[in-house]
Amino acid sequence: MRPEDIVFATVMLPLLGAALAFCAKLLPKGRVASVVEYTGALVGLGLPPLVLILLFPVVFSGQSVSGVVGQWFVGIGITFRFDALAWLVNILGFTIGTAAWVYSLGAGPKGPAFTGVFLIQTAALCATIMTTDLFNLFVCLEIMGITSYVLIPTSRKAGATLASFSYLMVSASAMVFFLLGTYGFYRLTGALSYEGISNGLQAISSSDTVLSIVSLALLVSAIAIRVAVMPLYGWLPDAHALAPHAVSAVLSGVLIKTPLFALSRILFLFPAGMQVGELMGIAGGVTAVLGVVIALSQEDAKRLLAYHSISQIGYVVAAWGMAISIGVDSPAGTSLMVAAFLHAFYHALFKGLLFLSIGTTVDVAKERNVYILRDSIGKLRAAGERIPVTFMCFVIGALAISATPPLNGFVSKTAITYAMKGSLHYYLLSAAAVGTVASFIKLSRIYWPTGKRGRLHPELGVLPGSSANPQTKAYGLVARLTAQSVLAVLCIAGGLAAPHILTIIGTLMSRGGTNIAVPPILYSTDNLLKTGVTTLGGILLFFVATSKIGSRVLHTIRTRPRSFQGLFVSFSLGTAVLAAFLVVGKI
Amino acid sequence: MVERALLLCLLLIGFWGVVAKKNIIKKIFGLNILNAAAVMLFILEGNRIGSEAPILESGLAQVVDPIPQALMLTAIVIGVCVTALALALAVHLYQITGSFDIETIRERIQDET
């Protein structure tokens, strides 16, 4: 079997699965419909990983599968490229996607329509990372966007509809500007494939340079909205906090990272790409710090997690931007890129785990306020969970995000800071790490026992499928706990098997080993000492934050004015700053 | 040149509608105007090398560049999908809050939670 023949299966199989799911929607509800729907999910989420296994030898040897869709002529057809980057992002997408879908069987939203839209989103992810055609990227991003606007309000919360509407308006407007950027490049070079544009740009006159820079700025800011890097993050907290738990896990695990890695394909080739990387790297570092400060001030458990997604994507963007600004072909650049991907992947695992376990907890307790909710272990037990699996999952996730060895978060954060030692980013990210520890101590209070004085909650929710609720089928609870446990095991395994994983990703990213990335030394005294200091700093910060003055400051941050217009103002300003930065750099 | 200036005006009107109008239906109008401006800009670009419709018949020489037209067909379809979805969300918001005003909607939803 030639790799060219199967490479599209990663996109087509989820689409086929979606078609099956929609067929199931046409059938009358019952056993047949369920079988068709689950077959669709199996085809869409279960088979593509097998295809990826078949493709592994190809990408591991540094080759890539590229060509034109449908055997059209080069210059007319849509070009694509399936390489190590695409393979890695696919693995990320299918791992989290499968776990989230299994969780949704227990927690909702259920039904063939949800499965269908979810699978279309998965297909769009795979297509986004494979394409090397500017207009095709626009289409893929729009499909990804449209499916998220549909999935966010399925939680049936009023706020979720508003969040989805705001996201739709800001993102759809930004995509019009993306289209204008595409127009600029087409006008200058007459090409749409990245390679064609990059070749064409070498021949343009200096008077056209400004147009090419403005076009690039428009493309980058439209994508930066999806990535939710500061200052374009405004849509994310509400959308991620109010979406169904399974959708939240995918949104913050996969959907904010795929556009970032797809953008790197453009920046590798275009002349001003390095400068874009430089500016975005700084924005990423700032995002990491500001995100965690706002997270620390939140009272809604899921919104706290949502702000942490912003903060953690800041880590990824900082490393990614620095890698591009120093050139990914240098060993240092490759190390940074490896670290960026590793953190993106590991963040997806532990943040997915946190969203799911906190989701189960708040469903049971029917309370999301971190300041009110206490003794969740007892509540979960009362709801029918005999072994505190959810609590253990939360602890693993919280320790992983706080970078505690030997969990995966320690590995990826160490890999990032190791590669950028001494730079501005390094200090920003170290500060963010302290805030992360503090805010997870704050979040973990929802599990603290309250003793006898604790309030009793007679109106507790009951987990569907548990022994306390015999009417519902048993698979609900099993599905939830399976998804959580699998992610928890992956978090631990990702930490323990770190040396092997780093070697594999390093080889993949260095395109066949021409410029092997230097693997970081993980368990050196320095790193362990730094972890200890960070943890102590976090505990200290937690006490400062709970003091009277601290609470007042956090209250001010939490209740800062946020408006619909603000989303657009920050988009316009962000684009203007980026364009100005690039123009100044050129002259 | 005058066409481009007019399209810029259209673009700015659309953007202003999305940002400044309080009524969410008018915001959706704004989004459509914004989209239309981008579509027409592409069509204008294809017009630079010829003006005949790109349907290949004998005796046609000066056809427009067909690629922008093909692209915009896709962009229009996507625009329609997004508009339909935005309207569905607007109706849902109206059912929940009884208002199309973005500020009122935000206040009423915050009061609920």
XYZ file of C-alpha atoms in Angstrom:
700
model
C 0.000 0.000 0.000
C 1.442 3.359 -0.991
C 1.267 6.111 1.641
C -0.305 8.448 -0.938
C -3.317 6.166 -1.043
C -4.077 6.143 2.650
C -3.043 9.606 3.761
C -6.484 11.059 3.100
C -8.135 8.411 5.237
C -7.507 10.602 8.309
C -9.888 13.181 6.840
C -12.289 10.912 4.987
C -12.907 8.343 7.733
C -14.269 10.899 10.248
C -16.437 12.322 7.460
C -17.716 8.840 6.648
C -18.390 8.338 10.350
C -20.291 11.627 10.414
C -22.389 10.485 7.447
C -23.247 7.281 9.315
C -24.143 9.282 12.425
C -26.504 11.479 10.415
C -28.050 8.356 8.872
C -28.655 7.159 12.423
C -30.483 10.415 13.081
C -32.923 9.598 10.263
C -33.703 6.176 11.712
C -36.334 5.857 14.424
C -34.772 5.890 17.898
C -33.806 2.466 19.055
C -31.230 -0.262 18.907
C -30.570 -0.017 15.163
C -30.015 3.735 15.310
C -27.587 3.343 18.215
C -25.651 0.622 16.421
C -25.331 2.781 13.292
C -24.249 5.804 15.377
C -21.625 3.865 17.324
C -20.354 2.288 14.111
C -19.957 5.814 12.773
C -17.982 6.841 15.839
C -15.816 3.733 15.542
C -15.118 4.437 11.879
C -14.432 8.120 12.554
C -12.378 7.893 15.727
C -11.151 4.288 15.904
C -9.882 3.582 12.395
C -7.817 6.749 11.717
C -5.319 5.899 14.505
C -4.659 2.600 12.686
C -3.945 4.571 9.520
C -1.598 6.783 11.523
C 0.262 3.688 12.735
C 0.716 2.608 9.108
C 2.036 6.062 8.241
C 4.451 6.217 11.178
C 7.434 4.579 9.392
C 7.072 7.077 6.545
C 7.142 10.220 8.680
C 9.687 8.757 11.119
C 12.200 8.369 8.314
C 11.809 12.071 7.565
C 9.755 11.694 4.412
C 6.492 13.416 3.787
C 3.570 12.723 1.537
C 2.699 15.750 -0.530
C 0.907 16.464 -3.741
C -2.204 17.972 -5.232
C -5.672 16.853 -4.209
C -7.436 14.941 -6.984
C -4.390 14.904 -9.315
C -5.059 18.405 -10.599
C -2.292 20.487 -12.133
C 0.073 22.207 -9.748
C -1.035 25.827 -9.563
C -4.720 25.042 -9.920
C -5.418 22.224 -7.471
C -5.182 22.279 -3.694
C -1.762 21.227 -2.459
C -1.306 19.252 0.746
C 1.553 17.906 2.794
C 1.377 15.133 5.361
C 4.563 15.191 7.390
C 5.725 14.711 10.958
C 3.918 17.835 12.144
C 0.625 16.662 10.659
C 1.139 13.186 12.106
C 1.776 14.530 15.606
C -1.209 16.879 15.571
C -3.393 14.025 14.306
C -2.325 11.844 17.232
C -3.179 14.708 19.608
C -6.586 15.200 18.008
C -7.633 11.559 17.972
C -6.472 10.837 21.541
C -8.431 13.705 23.065
C -11.317 13.352 20.631
C -11.859 9.699 21.486
C -11.626 10.289 25.238
C -14.056 13.210 25.046
C -16.542 11.297 22.900
C -16.525 8.353 25.309
C -17.079 10.776 28.190
C -20.003 12.364 26.346
C -21.755 8.972 26.339
C -22.065 9.330 30.097
C -22.362 13.060 30.532
C -24.008 14.240 27.356
C -24.611 15.820 24.948
C -25.729 12.531 23.490
C -27.301 11.620 20.218
C -26.358 11.078 16.594
C -26.436 14.795 15.756
C -23.772 15.519 18.365
C -21.643 12.596 17.179
C -21.986 13.751 13.567
C -20.929 17.344 14.219
C -18.156 16.164 16.523
C -16.759 13.919 13.770
C -16.922 16.711 11.186
C -14.883 18.815 13.586
C -12.305 16.027 13.862
C -12.088 15.790 10.068
C -11.602 19.560 9.860
C -8.721 19.352 12.347
C -6.923 16.776 10.231
C -7.510 18.767 7.059
C -6.313 22.023 8.671
C -2.950 20.600 9.603
C -2.430 18.903 6.224
C -3.286 21.698 3.846
C -0.673 23.932 2.248
C -3.137 26.081 0.347
C -4.190 29.433 1.722
C -7.798 29.310 0.577
C -8.189 25.708 1.665
C -6.882 26.758 5.075
C -9.660 29.366 5.155
C -12.265 26.694 4.406
C -10.865 24.280 7.016
C -10.742 26.999 9.680
C -14.328 27.957 8.904
C -15.526 24.340 9.201
C -13.700 24.036 12.491
C -15.276 27.282 13.631
C -18.816 26.434 12.512
C -18.720 23.064 14.289
C -17.595 24.768 17.488
C -20.371 27.361 17.267
C -22.776 24.422 17.032
C -21.215 22.337 19.801
C -20.799 25.078 22.435
C -24.536 25.760 22.987
C -25.390 22.029 23.222
C -24.940 22.371 26.987
C -28.333 24.160 26.965
C -27.061 26.977 29.142
C -28.227 30.468 28.232
C -24.719 31.867 28.649
C -23.345 29.269 26.251
C -25.552 30.552 23.432
C -24.345 34.101 24.019
C -20.746 32.915 24.206
C -21.174 31.019 20.964
C -22.756 34.064 19.306
C -19.926 36.361 20.405
C -17.337 33.838 19.233
C -19.131 33.482 15.904
C -19.281 37.225 15.288
C -15.671 37.966 16.152
C -14.309 34.892 14.435
C -16.405 35.239 11.268
C -15.424 38.918 10.955
C -11.785 37.991 11.454
C -12.111 35.370 8.725
C -13.252 38.086 6.308
C -9.966 39.815 7.029
C -8.228 36.485 6.507
C -9.864 36.468 3.081
C -8.525 39.979 2.454
C -5.049 38.718 3.354
C -5.494 35.883 0.874
C -6.555 38.471 -1.695
C -3.379 40.451 -1.072
C -1.161 37.443 -1.688
C -3.134 36.339 -4.739
C -2.851 39.806 -6.214
C 0.887 39.916 -5.610
C 1.834 36.417 -6.696
C -1.129 34.860 -8.502
C -0.745 31.755 -6.357
C -2.577 30.241 -3.413
C -0.277 27.407 -2.356
C 2.237 28.384 0.340
C 5.138 27.405 -1.860
C 3.816 29.303 -4.859
C 3.273 32.430 -2.769
C 6.669 32.178 -1.143
C 8.364 31.822 -4.571
C 6.326 34.709 -5.922
C 7.173 36.953 -2.979
C 10.897 36.762 -3.753
C 10.286 38.544 -7.023
C 8.064 41.409 -5.867
C 9.179 45.012 -5.939
C 9.847 46.879 -2.722
C 6.739 49.019 -3.180
C 4.638 45.857 -2.874
C 6.369 44.750 0.323
C 3.971 46.755 2.461
C 0.984 45.009 0.868
C 2.533 41.606 1.526
C 3.212 42.560 5.147
C -0.300 43.831 5.745
C -1.704 40.659 4.176
C 0.425 38.497 6.441
C -0.650 40.524 9.489
C -4.301 39.952 8.561
C -3.792 36.190 8.205
C -1.869 35.912 11.451
C -4.344 37.885 13.557
C -7.309 35.933 12.212
C -5.578 32.724 13.275
C -4.403 34.254 16.563
C -8.070 34.746 17.508
C -8.568 30.984 17.269
C -5.440 30.383 19.323
C -6.689 32.903 21.923
C -3.342 34.522 22.539
C -3.448 37.886 24.383
C -5.012 40.298 23.549
C -7.358 38.228 21.363
C -8.539 35.850 24.101
C -11.851 37.545 25.000
C -14.189 34.961 23.473
C -12.586 31.927 25.062
C -13.414 31.949 28.791
C -17.195 31.984 28.403
C -17.205 29.551 25.498
C -14.958 27.013 27.215
C -16.558 27.425 30.622
C -20.147 27.004 29.460
C -19.752 24.345 26.755
C -20.532 20.721 27.690
C -17.581 19.197 29.588
C -16.558 16.865 26.755
C -16.622 19.745 24.257
C -14.612 21.946 26.641
C -11.939 19.259 26.764
C -11.646 19.171 22.970
C -11.884 22.951 22.555
C -9.051 23.695 24.909
C -7.109 20.521 24.235
C -7.072 20.440 20.471
C -8.944 23.261 18.808
C -6.816 26.149 20.011
C -3.569 24.395 19.053
C -4.263 23.065 15.574
C -4.482 26.553 13.971
C -1.210 27.492 15.672
C 0.692 24.579 14.163
C -1.024 25.120 10.820
C 0.182 28.735 10.962
C 3.764 27.577 11.436
C 3.667 26.100 7.919
C 3.044 29.619 6.573
C 5.626 31.288 8.760
C 8.382 28.800 7.808
C 8.097 29.888 4.196
C 7.133 33.565 4.174
C 9.830 36.251 4.365
C 8.532 38.082 7.447
C 7.686 34.821 9.249
C 10.570 35.044 11.718
C 9.466 38.445 12.951
C 5.907 37.254 13.383
C 7.319 34.409 15.472
C 9.307 36.866 17.576
C 6.297 39.069 18.352
C 3.979 36.146 18.971
C 6.551 34.542 21.262
C 6.548 37.651 23.456
C 2.748 37.790 23.328
C 2.748 34.139 24.413
C 4.921 34.832 27.447
C 2.699 37.741 28.492
C -0.385 35.578 27.875
C 0.985 32.895 30.198
C 1.323 35.379 33.071
C -1.873 37.407 32.565
C -3.927 34.265 31.961
C -2.889 32.762 35.244
C -3.491 36.013 37.163
C -7.057 36.186 35.870
C -7.482 32.434 36.494
C -6.505 32.942 40.121
C -9.279 35.494 40.517
C -12.107 33.327 39.176
C -14.864 31.829 41.289
C -16.426 29.535 38.695
C -14.518 26.241 38.630
C -14.717 25.700 34.881
C -13.957 29.326 34.051
C -10.831 29.013 36.185
C -9.806 26.073 33.991
C -10.640 28.067 30.862
C -8.282 30.882 31.878
C -5.653 28.255 32.545
C -6.038 27.109 28.954
C -5.165 30.646 27.908
C -2.192 30.662 30.236
C -0.925 27.271 29.056
C -1.387 28.098 25.388
C 0.807 31.087 26.249
C 3.588 28.612 27.150
C 3.120 26.843 23.831
C 3.052 30.069 21.820
C 6.113 31.426 23.641
C 8.182 28.348 22.786
C 6.713 28.100 19.292
C 7.327 31.785 18.529
C 10.885 31.637 19.810
C 11.529 28.517 17.713
C 10.349 30.293 14.571
C 12.225 33.483 15.339
C 15.568 31.662 15.682
C 14.817 29.314 12.793
C 13.436 25.797 13.193
C 16.303 24.270 11.275
C 18.830 25.142 13.949
C 19.216 22.613 16.808
C 17.993 25.163 19.370
C 14.956 25.973 17.235
C 14.142 22.297 16.841
C 14.402 21.755 20.607
C 11.987 24.611 21.194
C 9.567 23.304 18.589
C 9.709 19.840 20.162
C 9.055 21.404 23.569
C 6.172 23.461 22.161
C 4.498 20.442 20.629
C 5.150 18.298 23.688
C 3.507 20.892 25.920
C 0.589 21.257 23.514
C 0.082 17.490 23.620
C 0.550 17.098 27.362
C -1.596 20.130 28.077
C -4.353 18.519 26.025
C -4.070 15.406 28.191
C -4.050 17.046 31.599
C -6.453 19.840 30.748
C -8.831 17.314 29.199
C -8.538 15.294 32.383
C -9.187 18.364 34.547
C -12.208 19.464 32.512
C -13.723 15.984 32.681
C -13.109 15.382 36.388
C -14.221 18.880 37.405
C -17.187 18.390 35.074
C -18.235 15.226 36.885
C -17.777 16.964 40.228
C -19.851 20.034 39.397
C -22.562 17.877 37.822
C -22.914 15.986 41.085
C -22.600 18.937 43.430
C -24.793 21.205 41.266
C -22.526 24.048 42.338
C -19.661 25.593 40.416
C -18.524 28.310 42.795
C -15.066 27.575 44.145
C -15.736 29.619 47.272
C -18.911 27.730 48.197
C -18.399 24.164 47.047
C -16.672 21.965 49.636
C -16.386 18.261 50.478
C -16.852 17.079 46.921
C -15.376 13.659 47.750
C -18.254 13.038 50.139
C -20.737 14.281 47.579
C -19.336 12.033 44.877
C -19.526 9.080 47.249
C -23.122 9.925 48.079
C -23.828 10.069 44.357
C -22.636 6.506 43.909
C -18.910 6.616 43.252
C -17.465 4.126 45.738
C -13.800 4.586 44.922
C -12.883 8.293 44.626
C -11.724 7.949 41.003
C -12.792 11.470 40.072
C -10.850 12.966 42.971
C -7.751 10.962 42.087
C -8.070 12.050 38.465
C -8.316 15.670 39.564
C -5.225 15.317 41.760
C -3.215 13.817 38.905
C -4.358 16.578 36.550
C -3.672 19.347 39.072
C -0.220 17.992 39.905
C 0.556 17.624 36.214
C -0.424 21.211 35.369
C 1.567 22.442 38.378
C 4.619 20.634 36.922
C 5.176 18.110 39.696
C 7.630 15.328 38.834
C 7.282 12.689 37.488
C 4.024 13.694 35.785
C 3.888 14.821 32.183
C 3.445 18.528 32.929
C 6.838 18.562 34.652
C 8.469 17.084 31.558
C 6.992 19.477 29.029
C 7.396 22.627 31.137
C 10.984 21.673 31.919
C 11.630 21.039 28.234
C 10.316 24.522 27.414
C 12.180 26.431 30.113
C 15.365 24.398 29.505
C 15.405 25.473 25.892
C 14.821 29.173 26.571
C 16.991 29.702 29.641
C 18.082 33.300 30.177
C 15.568 34.984 27.878
C 12.682 37.258 28.834
C 10.268 34.413 28.133
C 12.000 32.259 30.734
C 11.192 34.690 33.553
C 7.643 35.249 32.374
C 6.955 31.516 32.269
C 8.566 30.947 35.677
C 6.248 33.578 37.135
C 3.275 31.907 35.446
C 4.261 28.558 36.996
C 3.988 30.041 40.492
C 0.514 31.344 39.727
C -0.521 27.947 38.369
C 0.364 26.223 41.631
C -1.524 28.838 43.653
C -4.677 28.652 41.580
C -4.799 24.866 41.699
C -4.486 24.932 45.477
C -7.468 27.252 45.350
C -9.398 24.929 43.040
C -8.557 21.828 45.081
C -10.425 23.355 48.016
C -13.675 22.121 46.488
C -12.623 18.624 47.576
C -11.579 19.608 51.121
C -13.757 18.001 53.778
C -15.737 20.450 55.860
C -16.064 18.433 59.085
C -19.268 18.499 61.047
C -19.984 22.156 60.441
C -20.227 21.553 56.712
C -23.472 22.314 54.990
C -25.559 19.362 53.958
C -26.826 19.338 50.434
C -29.952 17.206 50.288
C -30.537 18.233 46.671
C -27.360 16.509 45.490
C -27.233 15.287 41.939
C -26.932 11.607 41.251
C -24.620 10.217 38.603
C -26.570 8.403 35.931
C -25.636 4.749 35.935
C -24.475 4.595 39.554
C -25.878 2.232 42.169
C -27.646 5.174 43.795
C -29.650 5.682 40.634
C -30.673 2.220 39.427
C -33.161 3.441 36.835
C -30.524 4.578 34.381
C -28.266 2.263 32.474
C -24.916 1.425 34.016
C -22.780 2.518 31.072
C -23.129 6.242 31.869
C -20.892 6.192 34.900
C -18.566 3.656 33.338
C -18.101 5.865 30.268
C -17.271 8.918 32.380
C -14.835 7.131 34.629
C -13.179 5.231 31.750
C -12.474 8.432 29.835
C -11.074 10.120 32.952
C -8.957 7.148 33.967
C -7.474 6.687 30.499
C -6.392 10.341 30.420
C -4.992 10.043 33.946
C -2.965 6.978 32.971
C -1.693 8.795 29.868
C -0.622 11.743 32.064
C 1.435 9.427 34.258
C 2.786 7.409 31.336
C 3.705 10.593 29.488
C 5.816 11.588 32.472
C 7.473 8.222 33.037
C 8.195 7.464 29.370
C 9.381 11.019 28.749
C 12.900 10.181 27.492
C 11.531 7.872 24.781
C 8.767 10.257 23.785
C 11.218 13.158 23.602
C 13.510 11.122 21.355
C 10.643 10.139 19.048
C 9.241 13.672 18.751
C 12.776 15.042 18.405
C 13.492 12.732 15.478
C 10.140 13.515 13.891
C 10.550 17.272 14.217
C 14.120 17.278 12.965
C 12.920 15.771 9.671
C 14.782 12.529 9.643
C 17.575 13.392 12.029
C 19.613 15.910 10.079
C 19.667 18.280 13.016
C 18.771 16.238 16.079
C 17.312 18.319 18.882
C 19.228 18.233 22.131
C 17.065 16.366 24.637
C 16.808 18.304 27.883
C 18.142 16.889 31.123
C 14.988 16.442 33.155
C 15.875 15.380 36.663
C 18.863 17.600 37.353
C 19.244 19.177 40.787
C 18.573 22.565 39.249
C 15.237 21.538 37.804
C 14.079 19.789 40.954
C 15.161 22.769 43.047
C 13.241 25.072 40.711
C 10.144 22.898 41.066
C 10.458 23.084 44.839
C 10.849 26.858 44.829
C 7.909 27.228 42.420
C 5.690 25.089 44.630
C 6.661 27.042 47.752
C 6.085 30.287 45.875
C 2.698 29.001 44.801
C 1.680 28.157 48.363
C 2.841 31.589 49.482
C 0.942 33.271 46.665
C -2.155 31.293 47.601
C -2.033 32.717 51.123
C -1.459 36.214 49.801
C -4.428 35.752 47.452
C -6.716 34.635 50.258
C -5.733 37.551 52.483
C -8.028 40.557 52.701
C -6.087 42.748 50.289
C -5.503 39.822 47.941
C -9.203 39.012 47.750
C -10.020 42.636 47.024
C -7.493 42.778 44.163
C -8.792 39.509 42.756
C -12.367 40.743 43.011
C -11.397 43.805 40.965
C -9.779 41.607 38.320
C -12.762 39.256 38.210
C -15.342 41.996 37.818
C -13.358 44.027 35.271
C -15.638 45.262 32.488
C -15.834 42.965 29.478
C -17.826 43.832 26.418
C -18.670 42.597 22.964
C -16.989 45.626 21.407
C -13.829 44.865 23.336
C -13.322 41.737 21.244
C -13.204 43.805 18.059
C -11.142 46.618 19.516
C -8.484 44.138 20.596
C -8.581 42.443 17.188
C -8.079 45.740 15.358
C -5.346 46.865 17.737
C -3.605 43.486 17.579
C -3.562 43.532 13.781
C -2.339 47.136 13.697
C 0.473 46.452 16.168
C 1.570 43.352 14.256
C 1.543 45.185 10.919
C 3.444 48.142 12.404
C 5.999 45.816 13.986
C 6.586 44.062 10.671
C 6.791 47.267 8.633
C 9.267 48.827 11.064
C 11.341 45.638 10.958
C 11.523 45.774 7.153
C 12.587 49.399 6.818
C -9.672 53.067 -8.241
C -13.125 54.375 -7.443
C -14.444 50.801 -7.204
C -11.850 49.953 -4.598
C -12.674 53.066 -2.589
C -16.356 52.147 -2.639
C -15.569 48.606 -1.532
C -13.480 49.973 1.327
C -16.496 52.064 2.381
C -18.685 48.961 2.230
C -16.156 47.040 4.304
C -16.035 49.754 6.947
C -19.835 50.029 7.054
C -20.052 46.282 7.618
C -17.422 46.349 10.337
C -19.134 49.293 12.009
C -22.425 47.402 11.914
C -20.905 44.338 13.577
C -19.139 46.349 16.273
C -21.382 49.291 17.065
C -24.966 48.154 16.486
C -26.684 46.943 19.642
C -29.288 44.841 17.854
C -27.899 41.389 17.138
C -29.901 41.016 13.913
C -28.262 44.222 12.665
C -24.905 42.803 13.698
C -25.620 39.834 11.431
C -26.503 42.271 8.618
C -23.149 43.930 9.237
C -21.363 40.603 8.958
C -23.040 39.969 5.607
C -22.064 43.395 4.271
C -18.494 42.779 5.434
C -18.494 39.434 3.647
C -19.983 40.900 0.481
C -17.260 43.550 0.326
C -14.545 40.873 0.425
C -16.328 38.804 -2.226
C -16.658 41.763 -4.589
C -13.014 42.677 -4.092
C -12.000 39.227 -5.340
C -14.360 39.439 -8.308
C -12.918 42.846 -9.167
C -9.435 41.348 -9.031
C -10.394 38.610 -11.498
C -11.705 41.320 -13.801
C -8.256 42.817 -14.374
C -7.308 40.555 -17.254
C -10.592 40.344 -19.114
C -14.312 40.792 -18.847
C -15.976 37.785 -20.513
C -17.600 35.048 -18.454
C -15.183 32.155 -18.044
C -17.320 29.638 -19.938
C -15.117 28.225 -22.637
C -16.693 28.645 -26.039
C -14.972 29.254 -29.328
C -14.110 32.851 -30.065
C -13.711 33.939 -26.477
C -10.361 35.455 -25.687
C -10.648 37.980 -22.914
C -12.117 35.846 -20.132
C -11.851 36.893 -16.500
C -9.533 35.025 -14.154
C -11.775 32.106 -13.091
C -9.948 31.251 -9.875
C -11.258 34.174 -7.770
C -14.772 33.353 -8.951
C -14.387 29.718 -7.932
C -13.014 30.780 -4.552
C -15.805 33.244 -3.940
C -18.453 30.644 -4.738
C -17.090 28.692 -1.785
C -16.802 31.797 0.375
C -20.427 32.710 -0.326
C -21.584 29.222 0.649
C -19.639 29.462 3.903
C -21.079 32.928 4.489
C -24.609 31.561 4.096
C -23.885 28.767 6.601
C -22.488 31.200 9.136
C -25.449 33.563 8.668
C -27.960 30.744 9.114
C -26.226 29.606 12.267
C -25.968 33.157 13.614
C -29.693 33.685 13.021
C -30.492 30.401 14.772
C -28.432 31.513 17.765
C -30.154 34.926 17.689
C -33.589 33.287 17.770
C -32.479 31.097 20.660
C -31.176 34.140 22.539
C -34.492 35.893 21.912
C -36.418 32.903 23.256
C -34.343 32.886 26.432
C -34.188 36.606 27.138
C -36.966 38.215 25.093
C -34.610 40.756 23.593
C -32.398 41.316 20.563
C -30.287 43.975 22.303
C -26.843 42.613 23.108
C -26.512 44.591 26.355
C -29.949 43.559 27.595
C -29.243 39.935 26.699
C -25.979 40.000 28.623
C -27.626 41.562 31.680
C -30.560 39.143 31.695
C -28.316 36.116 31.331
C -26.080 37.331 34.148
C -29.106 37.860 36.370
C -30.213 34.301 35.729
C -26.967 32.684 36.786
